[in-house]
Amino acid sequence: MSTDTLMPERSGLLSPITSSPTWIRFSHTALYRYVIFPLGQIFVFVVGAALLLTVISYVIAFLFPEPRENINLVTQLNRQLPGMIISGISIGFVYAMIALGYTLVYGVLKFINFAHSEIFMVGSVSAFAILSFIGSLGGLEGWNPILLVVVTVALSAVLSGLLAVGIERVAYKPLRRAPRLVPLITAIGISYILQDVVRAIASLTINDFNLTYPTRDLDWIRNPILTLTFGEYDVRVRTTSVIIIIAAIIMLLALNYFVNGTKSGRGIRAISMDQTTAGLMGIPVNLMISLTFFIGGAFGGAAGALFGLNVGNVTPYIGFFPGLKAFTAAVLGGIGNITGALLGGILIGMIESFLNGILVYFPAVGIRYTDIITFGILIAVLIFRPSGLLGERVDEKV
Amino acid sequence: MKLKKLVTLGGLVALIGAMSVSFAAADGHTVIRIASQSPLSGGQSVLGISIRNGVELAISQLSGPLEDLGYTVEFVPFDDQATPEVGVSNAQTIVADPSILAVIGHLNSGVAIPSSEVYNDNDLVMISPANTNPAVTDRGLPTVNRVCGRDDLQGPTGAVFASQELGISSVYILHDTTAYGQGVAEYFQEQAVADGVTVLGFEGTEEESNFEGIIQPILALAPDLVYFGGIYNQTAVFISQARAAGYEGLFMGPDGFDSSEFAGIAGESGVGTYYTTVAGPASIYPNAAQFIEDYTEAFGEPPQPFAAQAYDATAIALAGIAQAAEAAGAMPARADVAAAVRATEGFEGLTGSITFDINGDPEIGLYYVQQVNAATGEEWSSNTLISTLEIPSPVHAAEMMAMEVEATPGS
């Protein structure tokens, strides 16, 4: 296996074709492979999605300049655009992080882990528990915000990751040789069990399952981190949006390094290509599968904690819709493909945010149709590219 | 085995029933029973138990006139578990007992509607302390009455208050796409448009956690008020996010906001929110001071919303039974009781003066606008009553209109 098969640029979306020896040497350095390239990829996806949707929105505004009396769509768009993009990016990263869990497990075991949406929920509920515990020890105000977020997100990620490993051991491993439909059904069963166990625990301990984060009233959560001024309008950027974006980028870089730059990552890629042969080559298959579940679960849990910090209130039933959308994102990008999950998540988040912002001005449609249009786009993409935007499992083509 | 147990149990119940009737007969008094149906277990039991307590208190205090006529009034509470099936099955048990002459209940319109069909088939009168769905009385059943307001007047109450008292000129309306939320939002919109308020948006969403995308157009349109027809677990989350995103206008909603959970979720962001309701806390009624004292003494806790309504409903039922008993000179027939209750006119209760229209709605319903003061769930009772509106029921409004037309024949 030559080194360039490890290169993520195989995806082909972003390949600045420079054949100069300096570039080739540079492109083999760790700095490029683990920092600059993935950062550039994220940047291109975000900016590309934002630009594409902005252009489409202005085309719509051009076609329907006044969809409703006294509403000039261009004026409204000018005003809403920064807010829509920021909320699209932050929810997009949440979807991308959940989608990674679906796609990693699919890549390795070829089945959809439908319990993953509940792993996300467990992440958000455990973040609530952690913050409440810290709060009960003596005031969250005294904590450094960055430290508090890091501790909360990291602990929820580890808890969720361990839970995912446990679920795999209990519900999927005994069925590994069963038909693919069987673990699918156990996954659905597990997701119901998780919902109701969490609800039972919440009801027994605090007698309520609307879990409101104690961070809600902290100044740095309530007040915007910065206020951008566009002409006469102010756009507030919420601290939690920035936290989501930064945390997601750091974790995505870490994942890229892990999968492409470490021995364990190579093991995971190997068993996703061919489990039996990889096993014969001495790769500990069960350990690698557990590791995959741990990483997927940790990403889901971290996403849940970040989402919870942003929305401020979670319930044991919160996982369903984000889980469904993240699954859509994974399929849109190409299930089994890590880069695809990232692209799909950002796209779905951005599309949703723009639709919520624009459909309001078309009373005949309305935001109730946001999900319908999002899934319509998914169907349209799958008709023309049945294996998703970036194709299913790039590795297999090597 | 199970069947055998059931049969034995049924036999026991029948035996006890027969014994109590015979005991009552032994001391020369005929027994009249009043049943209550409300959820006594489960998540809504706080409200359901306070309905039961209100009925119990009313029977112990107000059955004097019937006792003078030689009757003993007994109380039989039923637990409908907020479930239609249980409510209907209880209703079957209730109608099978000939000594039960009135039912006070339910808490949930969804339970009241099917159960009331059973009562009506047996001419048994039902007086509801809490059901606001228009369909409860709009079916025109002669036995079904309520002492509280209606959802199709609650929405307009909010709209009238917003346009006249708050002086808003634009509103953005959201709803939760359910029959309740969308219904009350549509009634709000209708009235708002009639009052000349610009409706900047009317949107339904099932989203329950992440409202960021939905908030963006609201920020751009900058309405004076956002009305959200929905229940606190969704609306309070929305409100806290909208405040964080920089929306500076007002919030308003229906009685789905009326829960201490609202303050628990929304916190500081929820303070200042207005909501309409058909049942204020008992403390807002001028005649209820003695009631609150008695209730607290009897049950060890202050009354919840609907306890005073249950007390009034029971009082009306007792008055109706006494009237029918006097007219019949014997144990009255159920149909006569129902007719006497429907004919209630100017009954002075804790919650105001009640006259039923031909459908069983109070001719003048009371609607309250309240403002949230509480930033935590414990402070919920500190919310202030901003305004009380008296609005005629649809039937009564039509009657009044007809009378006006008659009075001015030239128009």
GROMACS .gro file of N, CA and C in nm, chain B residues 255-358:
model
  312
  653ASP      N    1  -5.336   2.902   2.752
  653ASP     CA    2  -5.316   2.842   2.885
  653ASP      C    3  -5.220   2.724   2.885
  654GLY      N    4  -5.171   2.684   2.765
  654GLY     CA    5  -5.064   2.586   2.760
  654GLY      C    6  -4.937   2.637   2.828
  655PHE      N    7  -4.928   2.769   2.850
  655PHE     CA    8  -4.812   2.826   2.919
  655PHE      C    9  -4.825   2.812   3.070
  656ASP      N   10  -4.949   2.783   3.117
  656ASP     CA   11  -4.977   2.795   3.260
  656ASP      C   12  -4.928   2.674   3.338
  657SER      N   13  -4.798   2.669   3.361
  657SER     CA   14  -4.739   2.563   3.441
  657SER      C   15  -4.610   2.615   3.500
  658SER      N   16  -4.580   2.572   3.623
  658SER     CA   17  -4.457   2.619   3.685
  658SER      C   18  -4.336   2.572   3.604
  659GLU      N   19  -4.354   2.463   3.524
  659GLU     CA   20  -4.247   2.416   3.438
  659GLU      C   21  -4.203   2.524   3.339
  660PHE      N   22  -4.298   2.609   3.300
  660PHE     CA   23  -4.266   2.715   3.206
  660PHE      C   24  -4.150   2.798   3.260
  661ALA      N   25  -4.164   2.841   3.387
  661ALA     CA   26  -4.059   2.923   3.447
  661ALA      C   27  -3.932   2.841   3.466
  662GLY      N   28  -3.948   2.711   3.497
  662GLY     CA   29  -3.831   2.626   3.514
  662GLY      C   30  -3.748   2.620   3.388
  663ILE      N   31  -3.814   2.618   3.270
  663ILE     CA   32  -3.740   2.607   3.144
  663ILE      C   33  -3.694   2.744   3.095
  664ALA      N   34  -3.783   2.842   3.096
  664ALA     CA   35  -3.749   2.970   3.034
  664ALA      C   36  -3.666   3.058   3.126
  665GLY      N   37  -3.680   3.043   3.257
  665GLY     CA   38  -3.601   3.124   3.351
  665GLY      C   39  -3.626   3.272   3.332
  666GLU      N   40  -3.518   3.349   3.339
  666GLU     CA   41  -3.530   3.495   3.327
  666GLU      C   42  -3.595   3.537   3.196
  667SER      N   43  -3.568   3.461   3.088
  667SER     CA   44  -3.621   3.501   2.957
  667SER      C   45  -3.772   3.503   2.955
  668GLY      N   46  -3.835   3.420   3.040
  668GLY     CA   47  -3.980   3.409   3.037
  668GLY      C   48  -4.050   3.519   3.113
  669VAL      N   49  -3.977   3.592   3.197
  669VAL     CA   50  -4.041   3.696   3.278
  669VAL      C   51  -4.098   3.804   3.185
  670GLY      N   52  -4.222   3.841   3.210
  670GLY     CA   53  -4.285   3.942   3.126
  670GLY      C   54  -4.376   3.883   3.020
  671THR      N   55  -4.369   3.750   2.999
  671THR     CA   56  -4.455   3.685   2.902
  671THR      C   57  -4.602   3.692   2.948
  672TYR      N   58  -4.692   3.716   2.853
  672TYR     CA   59  -4.835   3.717   2.885
  672TYR      C   60  -4.897   3.585   2.845
  673TYR      N   61  -4.994   3.538   2.922
  673TYR     CA   62  -5.071   3.423   2.877
  673TYR      C   63  -5.217   3.437   2.918
  674THR      N   64  -5.303   3.378   2.837
  674THR     CA   65  -5.446   3.380   2.867
  674THR      C   66  -5.483   3.248   2.930
  675THR      N   67  -5.587   3.249   3.014
  675THR     CA   68  -5.631   3.124   3.074
  675THR      C   69  -5.779   3.135   3.108
  676VAL      N   70  -5.842   3.018   3.123
  676VAL     CA   71  -5.984   3.018   3.161
  676VAL      C   72  -6.000   2.995   3.311
  677ALA      N   73  -5.892   2.960   3.379
  677ALA     CA   74  -5.900   2.932   3.522
  677ALA      C   75  -5.782   2.995   3.592
  678GLY      N   76  -5.807   3.105   3.656
  678GLY     CA   77  -5.699   3.165   3.733
  678GLY      C   78  -5.681   3.085   3.860
  679PRO      N   79  -5.572   3.109   3.934
  679PRO     CA   80  -5.562   3.052   4.068
  679PRO      C   81  -5.676   3.106   4.154
  680ALA      N   82  -5.722   3.027   4.251
  680ALA     CA   83  -5.840   3.064   4.329
  680ALA      C   84  -5.826   3.203   4.391
  681SER      N   85  -5.701   3.242   4.419
  681SER     CA   86  -5.680   3.369   4.491
  681SER      C   87  -5.728   3.490   4.412
  682ILE      N   88  -5.750   3.477   4.281
  682ILE     CA   89  -5.791   3.596   4.205
  682ILE      C   90  -5.941   3.620   4.214
  683TYR      N   91  -6.017   3.523   4.268
  683TYR     CA   92  -6.162   3.543   4.273
  683TYR      C   93  -6.199   3.617   4.402
  684PRO      N   94  -6.279   3.721   4.391
  684PRO     CA   95  -6.309   3.802   4.509
  684PRO      C   96  -6.383   3.725   4.618
  685ASN      N   97  -6.470   3.629   4.579
  685ASN     CA   98  -6.551   3.561   4.680
  685ASN      C   99  -6.482   3.438   4.739
  686ALA      N  100  -6.357   3.414   4.697
  686ALA     CA  101  -6.300   3.283   4.725
  686ALA      C  102  -6.213   3.277   4.850
  687ALA      N  103  -6.203   3.387   4.925
  687ALA     CA  104  -6.112   3.388   5.041
  687ALA      C  105  -6.149   3.278   5.140
  688GLN      N  106  -6.280   3.268   5.172
  688GLN     CA  107  -6.326   3.166   5.266
  688GLN      C  108  -6.299   3.026   5.212
  689PHE      N  109  -6.322   3.012   5.079
  689PHE     CA  110  -6.299   2.882   5.013
  689PHE      C  111  -6.154   2.839   5.028
  690ILE      N  112  -6.062   2.932   5.002
  690ILE     CA  113  -5.919   2.897   5.011
  690ILE      C  114  -5.885   2.853   5.153
  691GLU      N  115  -5.941   2.925   5.251
  691GLU     CA  116  -5.916   2.892   5.391
  691GLU      C  117  -5.968   2.752   5.424
  692ASP      N  118  -6.094   2.727   5.386
  692ASP     CA  119  -6.155   2.597   5.415
  692ASP      C  120  -6.081   2.484   5.346
  693TYR      N  121  -6.047   2.510   5.219
  693TYR     CA  122  -5.980   2.407   5.140
  693TYR      C  123  -5.846   2.374   5.202
  694THR      N  124  -5.770   2.478   5.237
  694THR     CA  125  -5.638   2.456   5.294
  694THR      C  126  -5.648   2.380   5.426
  695GLU      N  127  -5.752   2.414   5.504
  695GLU     CA  128  -5.770   2.345   5.632
  695GLU      C  129  -5.805   2.198   5.611
  696ALA      N  130  -5.893   2.172   5.512
  696ALA     CA  131  -5.939   2.036   5.492
  696ALA      C  132  -5.834   1.947   5.428
  697PHE      N  133  -5.754   2.001   5.335
  697PHE     CA  134  -5.666   1.914   5.257
  697PHE      C  135  -5.518   1.945   5.277
  698GLY      N  136  -5.486   2.042   5.362
  698GLY     CA  137  -5.347   2.066   5.398
  698GLY      C  138  -5.264   2.130   5.290
  699GLU      N  139  -5.326   2.183   5.184
  699GLU     CA  140  -5.249   2.253   5.081
  699GLU      C  141  -5.342   2.352   5.011
  700PRO      N  142  -5.288   2.459   4.955
  700PRO     CA  143  -5.375   2.556   4.888
  700PRO      C  144  -5.436   2.497   4.761
  701PRO      N  145  -5.554   2.545   4.719
  701PRO     CA  146  -5.618   2.490   4.599
  701PRO      C  147  -5.541   2.521   4.472
  702GLN      N  148  -5.541   2.425   4.379
  702GLN     CA  149  -5.483   2.443   4.246
  702GLN      C  150  -5.589   2.503   4.154
  703PRO      N  151  -5.547   2.544   4.030
  703PRO     CA  152  -5.648   2.588   3.934
  703PRO      C  153  -5.756   2.480   3.918
  704PHE      N  154  -5.878   2.518   3.896
  704PHE     CA  155  -5.994   2.432   3.871
  704PHE      C  156  -6.060   2.380   4.000
  705ALA      N  157  -5.997   2.398   4.118
  705ALA     CA  158  -6.062   2.355   4.242
  705ALA      C  159  -6.187   2.440   4.267
  706ALA      N  160  -6.173   2.571   4.247
  706ALA     CA  161  -6.287   2.661   4.269
  706ALA      C  162  -6.396   2.633   4.166
  707GLN      N  163  -6.355   2.602   4.042
  707GLN     CA  164  -6.453   2.569   3.938
  707GLN      C  165  -6.527   2.441   3.974
  708ALA      N  166  -6.454   2.344   4.030
  708ALA     CA  167  -6.517   2.218   4.070
  708ALA      C  168  -6.617   2.243   4.183
  709TYR      N  169  -6.580   2.332   4.273
  709TYR     CA  170  -6.669   2.367   4.384
  709TYR      C  171  -6.798   2.427   4.329
  710ASP      N  172  -6.783   2.520   4.235
  710ASP     CA  173  -6.901   2.584   4.174
  710ASP      C  174  -6.986   2.484   4.098
  711ALA      N  175  -6.921   2.396   4.023
  711ALA     CA  176  -6.994   2.297   3.944
  711ALA      C  177  -7.077   2.209   4.038
  712THR      N  178  -7.017   2.170   4.150
  712THR     CA  179  -7.088   2.086   4.247
  712THR      C  180  -7.206   2.162   4.308
  713ALA      N  181  -7.182   2.289   4.339
  713ALA     CA  182  -7.289   2.370   4.396
  713ALA      C  183  -7.408   2.378   4.301
  714ILE      N  184  -7.379   2.395   4.173
  714ILE     CA  185  -7.487   2.402   4.074
  714ILE      C  186  -7.560   2.268   4.067
  715ALA      N  187  -7.482   2.158   4.071
  715ALA     CA  188  -7.544   2.026   4.066
  715ALA      C  189  -7.636   2.005   4.187
  716LEU      N  190  -7.588   2.041   4.307
  716LEU     CA  191  -7.669   2.024   4.428
  716LEU      C  192  -7.797   2.106   4.420
  717ALA      N  193  -7.784   2.230   4.372
  717ALA     CA  194  -7.902   2.317   4.360
  717ALA      C  195  -8.002   2.257   4.262
  718GLY      N  196  -7.949   2.203   4.149
  718GLY     CA  197  -8.036   2.144   4.048
  718GLY      C  198  -8.109   2.022   4.103
  719ILE      N  199  -8.036   1.937   4.178
  719ILE     CA  200  -8.098   1.817   4.235
  719ILE      C  201  -8.206   1.857   4.335
  720ALA      N  202  -8.175   1.956   4.421
  720ALA     CA  203  -8.271   1.998   4.522
  720ALA      C  204  -8.399   2.050   4.456
  721GLN      N  205  -8.379   2.126   4.351
  721GLN     CA  206  -8.495   2.183   4.279
  721GLN      C  207  -8.581   2.073   4.219
  722ALA      N  208  -8.513   1.975   4.152
  722ALA     CA  209  -8.587   1.866   4.089
  722ALA      C  210  -8.655   1.779   4.193
  723ALA      N  211  -8.588   1.759   4.308
  723ALA     CA  212  -8.644   1.674   4.414
  723ALA      C  213  -8.769   1.739   4.472
  724GLU      N  214  -8.761   1.871   4.491
  724GLU     CA  215  -8.874   1.943   4.546
  724GLU      C  216  -8.994   1.935   4.452
  725ALA      N  217  -8.964   1.953   4.320
  725ALA     CA  218  -9.073   1.950   4.222
  725ALA      C  219  -9.136   1.811   4.215
  726ALA      N  220  -9.051   1.706   4.224
  726ALA     CA  221  -9.103   1.570   4.210
  726ALA      C  222  -9.164   1.520   4.341
  727GLY      N  223  -9.117   1.577   4.453
  727GLY     CA  224  -9.163   1.531   4.583
  727GLY      C  225  -9.109   1.395   4.618
  728ALA      N  226  -9.016   1.345   4.540
  728ALA     CA  227  -8.955   1.215   4.566
  728ALA      C  228  -8.815   1.219   4.507
  729MET      N  229  -8.748   1.105   4.505
  729MET     CA  230  -8.618   1.094   4.439
  729MET      C  231  -8.635   1.138   4.294
  730PRO      N  232  -8.565   1.245   4.251
  730PRO     CA  233  -8.591   1.299   4.117
  730PRO      C  234  -8.535   1.210   4.006
  731ALA      N  235  -8.595   1.219   3.888
  731ALA     CA  236  -8.543   1.148   3.771
  731ALA      C  237  -8.421   1.223   3.719
  732ARG      N  238  -8.328   1.148   3.657
  732ARG     CA  239  -8.204   1.211   3.608
  732ARG      C  240  -8.234   1.321   3.506
  733ALA      N  241  -8.330   1.295   3.417
  733ALA     CA  242  -8.359   1.393   3.313
  733ALA      C  243  -8.407   1.523   3.373
  734ASP      N  244  -8.484   1.513   3.484
  734ASP     CA  245  -8.532   1.636   3.549
  734ASP      C  246  -8.416   1.714   3.610
  735VAL      N  247  -8.319   1.640   3.668
  735VAL     CA  248  -8.201   1.708   3.723
  735VAL      C  249  -8.126   1.781   3.613
  736ALA      N  250  -8.108   1.711   3.499
  736ALA     CA  251  -8.036   1.772   3.388
  736ALA      C  252  -8.106   1.899   3.341
  737ALA      N  253  -8.237   1.892   3.333
  737ALA     CA  254  -8.313   2.010   3.288
  737ALA      C  255  -8.300   2.124   3.389
  738ALA      N  256  -8.304   2.088   3.519
  738ALA     CA  257  -8.292   2.192   3.622
  738ALA      C  258  -8.155   2.257   3.618
  739VAL      N  259  -8.050   2.176   3.594
  739VAL     CA  260  -7.914   2.232   3.588
  739VAL      C  261  -7.903   2.326   3.468
  740ARG      N  262  -7.955   2.279   3.353
  740ARG     CA  263  -7.945   2.362   3.232
  740ARG      C  264  -8.018   2.495   3.251
  741ALA      N  265  -8.124   2.493   3.334
  741ALA     CA  266  -8.202   2.615   3.354
  741ALA      C  267  -8.138   2.710   3.455
  742THR      N  268  -8.019   2.671   3.508
  742THR     CA  269  -7.951   2.756   3.607
  742THR      C  270  -7.937   2.898   3.553
  743GLU      N  271  -7.979   2.991   3.639
  743GLU     CA  272  -7.971   3.131   3.593
  743GLU      C  273  -7.915   3.217   3.704
  744GLY      N  274  -7.815   3.295   3.676
  744GLY     CA  275  -7.759   3.389   3.772
  744GLY      C  276  -7.710   3.323   3.899
  745PHE      N  277  -7.652   3.201   3.886
  745PHE     CA  278  -7.600   3.135   4.004
  745PHE      C  279  -7.474   3.207   4.052
  746GLU      N  280  -7.475   3.250   4.179
  746GLU     CA  281  -7.360   3.325   4.230
  746GLU      C  282  -7.259   3.229   4.289
  747GLY      N  283  -7.153   3.199   4.215
  747GLY     CA  284  -7.052   3.107   4.263
  747GLY      C  285  -6.925   3.181   4.300
  748LEU      N  286  -6.823   3.103   4.337
  748LEU     CA  287  -6.694   3.163   4.370
  748LEU      C  288  -6.634   3.233   4.250
  749THR      N  289  -6.654   3.174   4.133
  749THR     CA  290  -6.587   3.224   4.013
  749THR      C  291  -6.674   3.323   3.937
  750GLY      N  292  -6.784   3.364   3.994
  750GLY     CA  293  -6.867   3.464   3.927
  750GLY      C  294  -7.009   3.415   3.912
  751SER      N  295  -7.087   3.493   3.839
  751SER     CA  296  -7.227   3.461   3.820
  751SER      C  297  -7.243   3.373   3.696
  752ILE      N  298  -7.312   3.258   3.711
  752ILE     CA  299  -7.319   3.163   3.601
  752ILE      C  300  -7.463   3.142   3.554
  753THR      N  301  -7.484   3.164   3.424
  753THR     CA  302  -7.611   3.131   3.359
  753THR      C  303  -7.576   3.046   3.238
  754PHE      N  304  -7.638   2.926   3.225
  754PHE     CA  305  -7.604   2.841   3.111
  754PHE      C  306  -7.683   2.882   2.988
  755ASP      N  307  -7.619   2.880   2.872
  755ASP     CA  308  -7.693   2.899   2.748
  755ASP      C  309  -7.749   2.764   2.702
  756ILE      N  310  -7.816   2.759   2.586
  756ILE     CA  311  -7.884   2.636   2.548
  756ILE      C  312  -7.788   2.520   2.521
   0.00000   0.00000   0.00000
